[in-house]
Short mmCIF file of C-alpha atoms in Angstrom, two decimals:
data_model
loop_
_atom_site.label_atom_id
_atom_site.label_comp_id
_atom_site.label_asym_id
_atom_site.label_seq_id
_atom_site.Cartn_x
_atom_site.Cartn_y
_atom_site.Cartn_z
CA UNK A 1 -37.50 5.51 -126.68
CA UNK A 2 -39.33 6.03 -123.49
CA UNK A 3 -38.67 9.69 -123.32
CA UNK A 4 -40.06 9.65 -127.22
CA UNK A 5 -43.14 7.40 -125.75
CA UNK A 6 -43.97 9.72 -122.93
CA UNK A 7 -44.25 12.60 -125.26
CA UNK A 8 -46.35 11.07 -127.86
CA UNK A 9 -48.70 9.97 -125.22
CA UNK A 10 -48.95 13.64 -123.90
CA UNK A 11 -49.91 15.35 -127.23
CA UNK A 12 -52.17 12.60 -127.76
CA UNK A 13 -53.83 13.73 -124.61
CA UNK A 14 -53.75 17.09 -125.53
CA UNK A 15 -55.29 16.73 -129.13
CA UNK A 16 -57.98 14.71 -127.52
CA UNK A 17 -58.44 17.81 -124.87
CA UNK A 18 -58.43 20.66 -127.46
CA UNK A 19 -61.11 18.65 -129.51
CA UNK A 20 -63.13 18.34 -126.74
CA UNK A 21 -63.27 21.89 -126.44
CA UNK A 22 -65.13 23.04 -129.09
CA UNK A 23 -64.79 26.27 -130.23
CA UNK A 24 -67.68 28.80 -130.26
CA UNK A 25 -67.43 29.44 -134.07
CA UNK A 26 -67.71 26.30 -134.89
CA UNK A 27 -70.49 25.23 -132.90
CA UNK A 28 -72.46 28.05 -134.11
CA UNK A 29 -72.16 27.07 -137.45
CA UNK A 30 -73.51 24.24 -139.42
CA UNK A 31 -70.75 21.71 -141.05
CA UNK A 32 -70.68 21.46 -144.81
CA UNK A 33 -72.70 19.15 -146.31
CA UNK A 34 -76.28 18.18 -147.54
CA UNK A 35 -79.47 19.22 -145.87
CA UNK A 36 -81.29 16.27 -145.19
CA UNK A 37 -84.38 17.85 -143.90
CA UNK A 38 -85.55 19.84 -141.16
CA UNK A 39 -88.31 20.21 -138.75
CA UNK A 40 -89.07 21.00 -134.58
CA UNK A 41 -88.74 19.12 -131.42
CA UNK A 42 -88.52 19.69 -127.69
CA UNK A 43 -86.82 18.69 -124.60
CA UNK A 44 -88.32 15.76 -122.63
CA UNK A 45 -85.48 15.09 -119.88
CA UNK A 46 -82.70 17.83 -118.76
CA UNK A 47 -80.22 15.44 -119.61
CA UNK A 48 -80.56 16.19 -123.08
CA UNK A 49 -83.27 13.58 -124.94
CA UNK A 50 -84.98 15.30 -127.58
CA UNK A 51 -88.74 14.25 -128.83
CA UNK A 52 -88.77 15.08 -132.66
CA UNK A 53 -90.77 13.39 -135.75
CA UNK A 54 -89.24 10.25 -137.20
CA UNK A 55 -89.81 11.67 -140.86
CA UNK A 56 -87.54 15.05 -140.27
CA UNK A 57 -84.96 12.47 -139.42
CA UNK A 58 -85.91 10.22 -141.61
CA UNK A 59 -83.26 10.34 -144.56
CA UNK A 60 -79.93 10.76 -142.00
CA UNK A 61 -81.61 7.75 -140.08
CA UNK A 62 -81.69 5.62 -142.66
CA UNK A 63 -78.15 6.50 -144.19
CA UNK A 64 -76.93 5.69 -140.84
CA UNK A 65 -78.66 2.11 -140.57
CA UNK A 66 -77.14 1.38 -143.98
CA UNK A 67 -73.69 2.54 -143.02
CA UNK A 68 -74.11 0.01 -139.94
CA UNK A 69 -76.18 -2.78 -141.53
CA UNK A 70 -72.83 -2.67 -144.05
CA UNK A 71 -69.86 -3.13 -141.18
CA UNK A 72 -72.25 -5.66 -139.50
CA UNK A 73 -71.99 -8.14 -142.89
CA UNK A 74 -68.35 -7.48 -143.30
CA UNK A 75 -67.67 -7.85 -139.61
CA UNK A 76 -69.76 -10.93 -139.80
CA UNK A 77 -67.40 -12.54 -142.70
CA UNK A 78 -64.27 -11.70 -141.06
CA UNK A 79 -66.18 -13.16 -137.65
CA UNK A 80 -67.02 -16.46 -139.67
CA UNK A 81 -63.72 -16.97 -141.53
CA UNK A 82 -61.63 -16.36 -138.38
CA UNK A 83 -63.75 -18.90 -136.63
CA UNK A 84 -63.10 -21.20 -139.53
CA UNK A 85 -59.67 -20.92 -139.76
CA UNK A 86 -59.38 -21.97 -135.72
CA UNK A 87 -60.88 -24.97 -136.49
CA UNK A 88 -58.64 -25.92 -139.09
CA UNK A 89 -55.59 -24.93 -136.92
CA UNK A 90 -56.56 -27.60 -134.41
CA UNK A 91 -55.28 -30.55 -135.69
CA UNK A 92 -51.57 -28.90 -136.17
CA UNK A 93 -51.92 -27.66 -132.38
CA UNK A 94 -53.54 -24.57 -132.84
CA UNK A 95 -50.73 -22.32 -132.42
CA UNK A 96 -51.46 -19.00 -130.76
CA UNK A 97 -49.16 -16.88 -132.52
CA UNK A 98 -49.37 -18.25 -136.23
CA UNK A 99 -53.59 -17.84 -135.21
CA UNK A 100 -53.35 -14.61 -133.69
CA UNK A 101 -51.19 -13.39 -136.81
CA UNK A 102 -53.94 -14.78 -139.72
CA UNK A 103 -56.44 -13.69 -137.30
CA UNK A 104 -54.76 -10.03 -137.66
CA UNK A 105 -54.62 -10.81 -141.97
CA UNK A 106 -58.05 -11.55 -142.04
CA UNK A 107 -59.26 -8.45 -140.46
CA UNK A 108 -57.07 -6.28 -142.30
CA UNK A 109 -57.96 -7.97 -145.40
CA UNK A 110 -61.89 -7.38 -145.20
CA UNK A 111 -61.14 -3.89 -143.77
CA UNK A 112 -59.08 -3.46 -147.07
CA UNK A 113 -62.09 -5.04 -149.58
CA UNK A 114 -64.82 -3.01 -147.27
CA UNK A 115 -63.11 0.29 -147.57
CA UNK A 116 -63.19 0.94 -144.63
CA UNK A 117 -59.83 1.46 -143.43
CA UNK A 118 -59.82 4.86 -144.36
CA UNK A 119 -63.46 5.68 -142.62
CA UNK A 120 -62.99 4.24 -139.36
CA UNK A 121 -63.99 5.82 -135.85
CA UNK A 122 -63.63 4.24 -132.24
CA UNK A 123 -64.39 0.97 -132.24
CA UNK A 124 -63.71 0.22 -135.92
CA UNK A 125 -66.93 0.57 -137.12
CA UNK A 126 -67.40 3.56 -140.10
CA UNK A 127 -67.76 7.22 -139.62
CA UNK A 128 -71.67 7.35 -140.26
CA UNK A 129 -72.35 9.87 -143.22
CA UNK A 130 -75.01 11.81 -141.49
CA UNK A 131 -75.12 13.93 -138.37
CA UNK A 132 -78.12 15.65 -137.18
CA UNK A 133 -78.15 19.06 -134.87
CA UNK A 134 -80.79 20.61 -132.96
CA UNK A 135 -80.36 24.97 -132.39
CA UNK A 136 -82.14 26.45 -129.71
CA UNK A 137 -81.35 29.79 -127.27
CA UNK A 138 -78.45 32.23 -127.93
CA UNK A 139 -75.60 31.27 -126.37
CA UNK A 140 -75.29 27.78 -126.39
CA UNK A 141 -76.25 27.10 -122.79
CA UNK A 142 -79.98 26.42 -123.50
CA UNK A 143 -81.63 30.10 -122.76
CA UNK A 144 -83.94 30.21 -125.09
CA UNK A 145 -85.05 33.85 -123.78
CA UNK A 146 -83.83 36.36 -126.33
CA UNK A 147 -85.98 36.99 -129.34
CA UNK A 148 -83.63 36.88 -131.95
CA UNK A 149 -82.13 33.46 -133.13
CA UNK A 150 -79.19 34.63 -135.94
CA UNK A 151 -76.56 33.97 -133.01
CA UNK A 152 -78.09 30.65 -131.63
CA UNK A 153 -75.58 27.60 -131.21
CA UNK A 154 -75.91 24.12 -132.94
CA UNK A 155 -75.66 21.31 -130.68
CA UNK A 156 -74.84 17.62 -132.47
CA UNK A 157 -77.34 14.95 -131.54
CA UNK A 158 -77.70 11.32 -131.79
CA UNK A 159 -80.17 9.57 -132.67
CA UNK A 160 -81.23 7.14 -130.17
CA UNK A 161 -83.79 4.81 -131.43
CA UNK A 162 -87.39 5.75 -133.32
CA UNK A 163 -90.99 4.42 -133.61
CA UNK A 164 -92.04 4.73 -136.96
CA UNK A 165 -95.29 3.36 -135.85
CA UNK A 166 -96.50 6.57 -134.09
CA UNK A 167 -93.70 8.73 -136.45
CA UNK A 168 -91.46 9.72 -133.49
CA UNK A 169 -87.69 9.83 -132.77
CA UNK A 170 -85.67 10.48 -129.67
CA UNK A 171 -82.39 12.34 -129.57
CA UNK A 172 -80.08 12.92 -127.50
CA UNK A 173 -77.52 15.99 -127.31
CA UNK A 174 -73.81 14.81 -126.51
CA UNK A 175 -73.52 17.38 -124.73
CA UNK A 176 -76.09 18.82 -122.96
CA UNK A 177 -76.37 22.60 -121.69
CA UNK A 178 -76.70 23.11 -117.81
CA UNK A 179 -79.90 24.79 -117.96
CA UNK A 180 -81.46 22.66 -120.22
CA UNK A 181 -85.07 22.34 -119.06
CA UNK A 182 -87.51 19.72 -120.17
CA UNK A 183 -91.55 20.28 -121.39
CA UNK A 184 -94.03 18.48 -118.93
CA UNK A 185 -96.24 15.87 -120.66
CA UNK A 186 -100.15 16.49 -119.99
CA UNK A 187 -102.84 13.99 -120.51
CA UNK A 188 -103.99 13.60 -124.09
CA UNK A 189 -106.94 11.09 -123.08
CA UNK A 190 -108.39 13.69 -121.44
CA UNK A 191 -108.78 16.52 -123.89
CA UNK A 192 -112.45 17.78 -125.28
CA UNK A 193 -113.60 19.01 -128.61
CA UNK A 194 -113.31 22.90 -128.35
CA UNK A 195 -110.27 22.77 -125.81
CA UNK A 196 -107.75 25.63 -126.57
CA UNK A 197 -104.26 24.46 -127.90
CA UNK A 198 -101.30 25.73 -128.59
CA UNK A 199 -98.74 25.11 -130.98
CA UNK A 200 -94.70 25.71 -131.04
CA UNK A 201 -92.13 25.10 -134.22
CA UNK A 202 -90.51 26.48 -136.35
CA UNK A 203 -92.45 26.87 -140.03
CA UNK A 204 -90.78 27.91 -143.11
CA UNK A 205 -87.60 27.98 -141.09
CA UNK A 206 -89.06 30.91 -138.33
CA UNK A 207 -88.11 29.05 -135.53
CA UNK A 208 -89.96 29.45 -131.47
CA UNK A 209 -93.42 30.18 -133.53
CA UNK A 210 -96.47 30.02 -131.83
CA UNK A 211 -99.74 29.36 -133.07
CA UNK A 212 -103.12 28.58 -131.32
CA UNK A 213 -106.35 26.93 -131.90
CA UNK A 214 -108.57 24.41 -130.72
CA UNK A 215 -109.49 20.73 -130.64
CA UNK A 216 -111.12 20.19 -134.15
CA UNK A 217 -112.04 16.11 -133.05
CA UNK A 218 -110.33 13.65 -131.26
CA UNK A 219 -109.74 9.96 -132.64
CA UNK A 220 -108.70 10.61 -135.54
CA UNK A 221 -106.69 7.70 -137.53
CA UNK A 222 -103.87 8.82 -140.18
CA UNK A 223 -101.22 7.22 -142.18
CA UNK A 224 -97.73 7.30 -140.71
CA UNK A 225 -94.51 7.08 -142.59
CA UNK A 226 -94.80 3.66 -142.01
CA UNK A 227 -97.92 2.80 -143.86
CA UNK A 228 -99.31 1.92 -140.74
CA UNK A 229 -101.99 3.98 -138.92
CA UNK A 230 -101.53 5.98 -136.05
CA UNK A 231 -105.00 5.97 -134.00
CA UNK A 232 -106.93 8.45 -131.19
CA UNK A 233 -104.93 11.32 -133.23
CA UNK A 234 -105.85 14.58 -131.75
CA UNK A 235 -106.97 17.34 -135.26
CA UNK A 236 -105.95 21.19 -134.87
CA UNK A 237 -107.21 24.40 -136.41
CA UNK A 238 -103.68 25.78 -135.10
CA UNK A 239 -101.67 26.88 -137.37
CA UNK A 240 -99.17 23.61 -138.54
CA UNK A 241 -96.99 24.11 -141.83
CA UNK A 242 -93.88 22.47 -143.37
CA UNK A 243 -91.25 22.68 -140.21
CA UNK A 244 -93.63 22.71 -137.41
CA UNK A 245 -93.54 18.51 -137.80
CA UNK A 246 -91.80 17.15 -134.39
CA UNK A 247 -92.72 20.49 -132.79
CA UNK A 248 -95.13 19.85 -129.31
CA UNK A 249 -98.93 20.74 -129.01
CA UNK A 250 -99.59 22.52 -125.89
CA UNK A 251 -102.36 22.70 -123.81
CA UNK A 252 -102.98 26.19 -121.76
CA UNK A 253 -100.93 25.06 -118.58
CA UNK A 254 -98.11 24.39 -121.35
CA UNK A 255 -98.03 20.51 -120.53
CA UNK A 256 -97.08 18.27 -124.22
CA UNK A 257 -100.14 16.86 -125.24
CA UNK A 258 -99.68 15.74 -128.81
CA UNK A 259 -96.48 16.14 -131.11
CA UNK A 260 -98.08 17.49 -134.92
CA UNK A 261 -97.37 15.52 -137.08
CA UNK A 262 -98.40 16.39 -140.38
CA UNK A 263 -101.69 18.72 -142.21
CA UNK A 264 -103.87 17.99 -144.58
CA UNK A 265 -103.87 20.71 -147.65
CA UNK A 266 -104.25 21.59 -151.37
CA UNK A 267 -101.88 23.71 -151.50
CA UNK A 268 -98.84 22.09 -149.28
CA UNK A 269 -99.61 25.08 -146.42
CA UNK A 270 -101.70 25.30 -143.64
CA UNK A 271 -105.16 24.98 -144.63
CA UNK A 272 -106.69 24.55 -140.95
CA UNK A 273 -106.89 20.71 -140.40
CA UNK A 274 -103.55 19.84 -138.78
CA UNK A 275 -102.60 16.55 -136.62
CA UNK A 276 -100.64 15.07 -134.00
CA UNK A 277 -99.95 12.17 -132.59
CA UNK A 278 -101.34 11.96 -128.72
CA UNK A 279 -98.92 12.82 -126.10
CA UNK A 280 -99.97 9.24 -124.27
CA UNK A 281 -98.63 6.95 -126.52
CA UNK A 282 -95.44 9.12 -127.58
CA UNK A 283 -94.65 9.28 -123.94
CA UNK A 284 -95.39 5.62 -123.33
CA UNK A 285 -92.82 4.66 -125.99
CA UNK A 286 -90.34 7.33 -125.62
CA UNK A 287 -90.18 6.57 -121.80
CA UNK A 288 -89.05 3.17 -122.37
CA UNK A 289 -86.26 4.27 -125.09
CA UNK A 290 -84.92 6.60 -122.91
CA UNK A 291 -85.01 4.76 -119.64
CA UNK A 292 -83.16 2.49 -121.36
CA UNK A 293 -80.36 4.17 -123.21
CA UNK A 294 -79.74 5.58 -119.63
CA UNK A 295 -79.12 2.20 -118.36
CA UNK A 296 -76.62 1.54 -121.02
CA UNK A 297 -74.75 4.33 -120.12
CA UNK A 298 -74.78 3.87 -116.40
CA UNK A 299 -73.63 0.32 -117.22
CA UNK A 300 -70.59 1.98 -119.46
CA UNK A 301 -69.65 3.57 -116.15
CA UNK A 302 -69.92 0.67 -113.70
CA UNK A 303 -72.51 2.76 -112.06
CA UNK A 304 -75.90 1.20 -110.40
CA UNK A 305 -78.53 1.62 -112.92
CA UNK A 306 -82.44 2.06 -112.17
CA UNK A 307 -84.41 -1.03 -110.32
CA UNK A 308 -86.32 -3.34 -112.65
CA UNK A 309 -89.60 -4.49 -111.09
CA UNK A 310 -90.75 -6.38 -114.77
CA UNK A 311 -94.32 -5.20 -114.67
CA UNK A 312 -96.69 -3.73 -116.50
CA UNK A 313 -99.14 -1.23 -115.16
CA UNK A 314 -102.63 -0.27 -115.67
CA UNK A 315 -102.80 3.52 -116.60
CA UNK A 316 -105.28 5.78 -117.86
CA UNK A 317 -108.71 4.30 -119.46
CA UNK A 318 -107.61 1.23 -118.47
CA UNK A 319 -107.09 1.48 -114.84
CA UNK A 320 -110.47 3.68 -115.08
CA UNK A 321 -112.05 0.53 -116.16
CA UNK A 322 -110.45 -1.62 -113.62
CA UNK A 323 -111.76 0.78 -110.81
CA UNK A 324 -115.03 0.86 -111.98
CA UNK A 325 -115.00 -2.84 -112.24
CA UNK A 326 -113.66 -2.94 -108.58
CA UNK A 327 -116.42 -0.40 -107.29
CA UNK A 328 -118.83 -2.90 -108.55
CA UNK A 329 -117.76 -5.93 -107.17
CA UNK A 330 -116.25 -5.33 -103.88
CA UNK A 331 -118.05 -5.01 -100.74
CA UNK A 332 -115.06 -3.18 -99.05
CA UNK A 333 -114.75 0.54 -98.40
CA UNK A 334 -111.78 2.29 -99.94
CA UNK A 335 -110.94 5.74 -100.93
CA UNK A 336 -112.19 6.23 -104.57
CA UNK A 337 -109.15 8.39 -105.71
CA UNK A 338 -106.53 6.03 -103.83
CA UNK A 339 -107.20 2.45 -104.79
CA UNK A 340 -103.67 1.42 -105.76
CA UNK A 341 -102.13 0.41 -108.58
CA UNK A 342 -103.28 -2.41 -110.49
CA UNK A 343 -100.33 -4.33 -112.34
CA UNK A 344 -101.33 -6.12 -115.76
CA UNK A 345 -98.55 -8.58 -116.06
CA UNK A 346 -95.05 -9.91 -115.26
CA UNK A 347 -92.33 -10.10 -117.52
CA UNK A 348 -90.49 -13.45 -117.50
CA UNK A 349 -87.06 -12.85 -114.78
CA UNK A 350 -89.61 -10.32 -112.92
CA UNK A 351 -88.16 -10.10 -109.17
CA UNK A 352 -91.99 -10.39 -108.27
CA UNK A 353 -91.84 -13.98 -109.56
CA UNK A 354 -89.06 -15.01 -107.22
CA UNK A 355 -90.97 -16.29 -104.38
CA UNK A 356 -88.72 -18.31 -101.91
CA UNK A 357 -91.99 -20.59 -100.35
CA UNK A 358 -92.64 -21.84 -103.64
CA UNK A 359 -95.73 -19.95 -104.92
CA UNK A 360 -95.61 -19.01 -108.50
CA UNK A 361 -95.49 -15.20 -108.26
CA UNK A 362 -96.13 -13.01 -105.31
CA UNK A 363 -98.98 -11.15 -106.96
CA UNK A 364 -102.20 -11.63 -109.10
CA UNK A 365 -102.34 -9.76 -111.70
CA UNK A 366 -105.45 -7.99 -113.18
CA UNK A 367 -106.54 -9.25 -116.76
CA UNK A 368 -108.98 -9.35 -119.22
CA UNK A 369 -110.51 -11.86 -121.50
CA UNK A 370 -112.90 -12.19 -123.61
CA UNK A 371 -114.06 -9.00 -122.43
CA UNK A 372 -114.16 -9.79 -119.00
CA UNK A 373 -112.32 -8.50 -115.88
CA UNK A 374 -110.16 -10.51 -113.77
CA UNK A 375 -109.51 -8.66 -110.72
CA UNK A 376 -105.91 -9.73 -109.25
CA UNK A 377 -104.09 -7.90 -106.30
CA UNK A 378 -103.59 -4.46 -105.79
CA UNK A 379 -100.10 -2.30 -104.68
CA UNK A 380 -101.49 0.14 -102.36
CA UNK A 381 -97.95 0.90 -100.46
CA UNK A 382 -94.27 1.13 -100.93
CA UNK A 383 -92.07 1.66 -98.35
CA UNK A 384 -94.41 3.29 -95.90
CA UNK A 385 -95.95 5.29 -98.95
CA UNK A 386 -99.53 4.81 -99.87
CA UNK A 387 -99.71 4.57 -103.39
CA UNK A 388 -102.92 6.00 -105.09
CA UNK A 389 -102.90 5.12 -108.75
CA UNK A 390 -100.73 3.46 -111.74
CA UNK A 391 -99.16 7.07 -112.38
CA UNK A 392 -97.53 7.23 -108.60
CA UNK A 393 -96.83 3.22 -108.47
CA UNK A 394 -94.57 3.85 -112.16
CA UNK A 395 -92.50 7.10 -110.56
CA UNK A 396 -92.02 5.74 -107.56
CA UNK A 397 -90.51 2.81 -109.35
CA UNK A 398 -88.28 4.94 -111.33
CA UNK A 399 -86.83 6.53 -107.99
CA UNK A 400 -85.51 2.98 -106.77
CA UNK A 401 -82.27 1.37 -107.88
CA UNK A 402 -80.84 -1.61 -109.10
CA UNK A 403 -80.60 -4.24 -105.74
CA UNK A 404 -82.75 -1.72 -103.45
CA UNK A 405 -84.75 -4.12 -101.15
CA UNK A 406 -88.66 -3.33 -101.18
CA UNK A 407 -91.30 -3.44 -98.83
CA UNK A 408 -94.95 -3.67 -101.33
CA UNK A 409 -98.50 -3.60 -99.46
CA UNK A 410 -100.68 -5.67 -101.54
CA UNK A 411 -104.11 -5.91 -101.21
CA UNK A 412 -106.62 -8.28 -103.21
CA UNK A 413 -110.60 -8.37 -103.70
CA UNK A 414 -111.42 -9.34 -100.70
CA UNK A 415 -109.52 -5.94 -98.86
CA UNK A 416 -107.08 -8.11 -97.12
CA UNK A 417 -103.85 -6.59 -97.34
CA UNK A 418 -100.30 -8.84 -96.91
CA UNK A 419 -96.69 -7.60 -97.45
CA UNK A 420 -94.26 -8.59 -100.06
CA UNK A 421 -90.53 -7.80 -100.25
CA UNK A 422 -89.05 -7.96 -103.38
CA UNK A 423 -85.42 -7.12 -104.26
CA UNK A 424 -85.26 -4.82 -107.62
CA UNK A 425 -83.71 -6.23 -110.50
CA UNK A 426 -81.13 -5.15 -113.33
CA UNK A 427 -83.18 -3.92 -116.41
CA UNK A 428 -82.75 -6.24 -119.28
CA UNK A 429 -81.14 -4.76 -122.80
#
């Protein structure tokens, strides 16, 4: 029996080895099935997150969240009835083995009613229906340099989490190529009317098509697949048609600046008034979705996740405002491109509000209300580094790790500067 044991749990192994190894025929190939739709996307973070349109994933999305919003009520009755039926068990003792044996009936019997017994993965929730797969380079290892695309490998994705607010989706590849390479995100606040774009994608199926044209007007509001509307969207003369949707808008030093989105048009093709969302906000969102889903998977492997500091940051137009308010009203000199980094707010567990003398928080934060400026406190170092805007105060941030002791230089209104250590946190899921 043990010799029979041994050797079950070696092929076991082994059939779990050979289907990791996925063959090269298959992974060029699509699976059979039902084309759900299609569109672009592009590569925001080597390890293998994926920026696309929420509405070219749209229809597997949704299939999925039924598949999962099913096993959650059936789980839920066999949860409830099991909980029930403990109860009841505790006036006649509550024995463990006549529980743990209706326990096992009650499961089996709401697996048997779901149907799912015969559609179950790891972790005995069902096989969702759809799958979604991204193609890009030749050989599977992310070199996108040859020209021709017959031979280019699938690679299956999941879908992480989407906004349908701003019609985006991230993805992530299971397993990610080597030399996967990410796109650079530009500035999208800063573009001008009559600034050259380009666009990538792949329309009508031609897949790595480039287009170019320039910034038709800026602020433009549309209607998302939400019903919602997406504001500050940047319009295109570039060419966009049906499958450049999810694919990035470039400006000349190739940095993501927008992600099109859809085009206006009599005739369902490119008529020369395209849009996309702004890079800004999609990276704003994104960032936070894939920061994280990396923290749940550092967590899966008892690894030390990225530091939580729990505050929000002044970027962009915003901090622009705050300087300008600052220039205004303070007497002090200080370097106008290096004035620090003015933080917004504190989330509620924020390692900033952990102040052993018994002060509320350890900063003030800059507000605004009623249209007026409240000028709080000002992170101007980290660690020895001087810290010139919101942009360098947020990656430096994402450098540190989960119970790294910091050193903060904070200075306030008045140009008096003080130090604060902090000790950074666990980020909350």
């Amino acid at each position: 029996r043990r010799r029979r044991r041994l050797r079950s749990d070696r092929w076991q192994q082994r059939e779990k080895e050979e289907s990791e190894e996925e063959p090269e025929e298959q992974r060029r190939a699509l699976p059979k099935g039902i084309a759900l739709g299609s569109g672009s996307g592009f590569v925001v973070d080597s390890e293998g997150y994926i920026i696309t349109n929420y509405h070219v994933i749209q229809r597997a999305y949704e299939s999925n969240q039924d598949v999962i919003r099913y096993d959650k009520f059936w789980d839920g009755i066999a949860t409830n009835t099991t909980k029930r039926m403990k109860k009841s068990m505790l006036p006649l003792g509550g024995d463990t083995e006549i529980t743990k044996s209706l326990e096992n009936f009650i499961n089996g019997t709401v697996t048997s009613i779901s149907g799912r017994d015969s559609k179950e993965v790891d972790g005995g929730r069902s096989e969702l229906p759809a799958q979604v797969f991204v193609r890009f380079g030749t050989n599977g290892d992310g070199d996108a340099t040859s020209q021709s695309s017959s031979s280019a490998s699938y690679h299956l994705c999941e879908i992480i989490d989407v906004v349908k607010e701003l019609d985006v989706a991230v993805l992530r590849i299971s397993k990610a190529p080597p030399s996967l390479k990410a796109l650079r995100y530009g500035t999208s606040s800063d573009l001008l009317v009559g600034q050259s774009l380009l666009a990538i994608g792949n329309p009508f199926g031609l897949d790595r098509t480039l287009s170019s044209g320039l910034v038709s007007a800026l602020g433009r509001s549309i209607t998302g697949v939400a019903g919602n509307d997406i504001k500050n969207c940047i319009q295109t003369d570039a060419a966009i048609n049906p499958g450049n949707s999810g694919g990035p808008l470039l400006n000349l030093s190739g940095e993501v600046v927008g992600v099109n989105t859809m085009i206006i048009s009599t005739s369902g093709s490119n008529a020369g008034i395209g849009f996309a969302v702004p890079g800004d906000s999609v990276k704003e969102s994104t960032d936070i979705i894939i920061d994280l889903d990396k923290e749940r998977r550092s967590r899966n492997t008892n690894r030390k996740g990225r530091g939580w500091l729990g505050a929000d940051v002044a970027t962009g137009a915003l901090e622009a405002s705050f300087r300008q308010r600052l220039a205004v009203s303070s007497t002090m000199a200080y370097d106008e491109d290096g004035v620090g980094a003015f933080l917004t707010a504190l989330s509620d567990g924020s390692p900033l509000l952990e102040k052993p003398d018994g002060h509320e928080k350890s900063i003030e934060t800059t507000s605004i209300a009623n249209g007026n400026i409240r000028l709080g406190d000002r992170v101007v170092n980290v660690g020895g580094k001087p810290i010139a805007n919101g942009i360098e105060f947020v990656s430096e941030m994402k450098r540190r790790v989960e119970g790294e002791q910091l050193s903060l230089t904070v200075q306030n209104t008045d140009g008096e500067k003080r130090v604060e250590y902090v000790t950074m946190g666990r980020i909350p899921l």
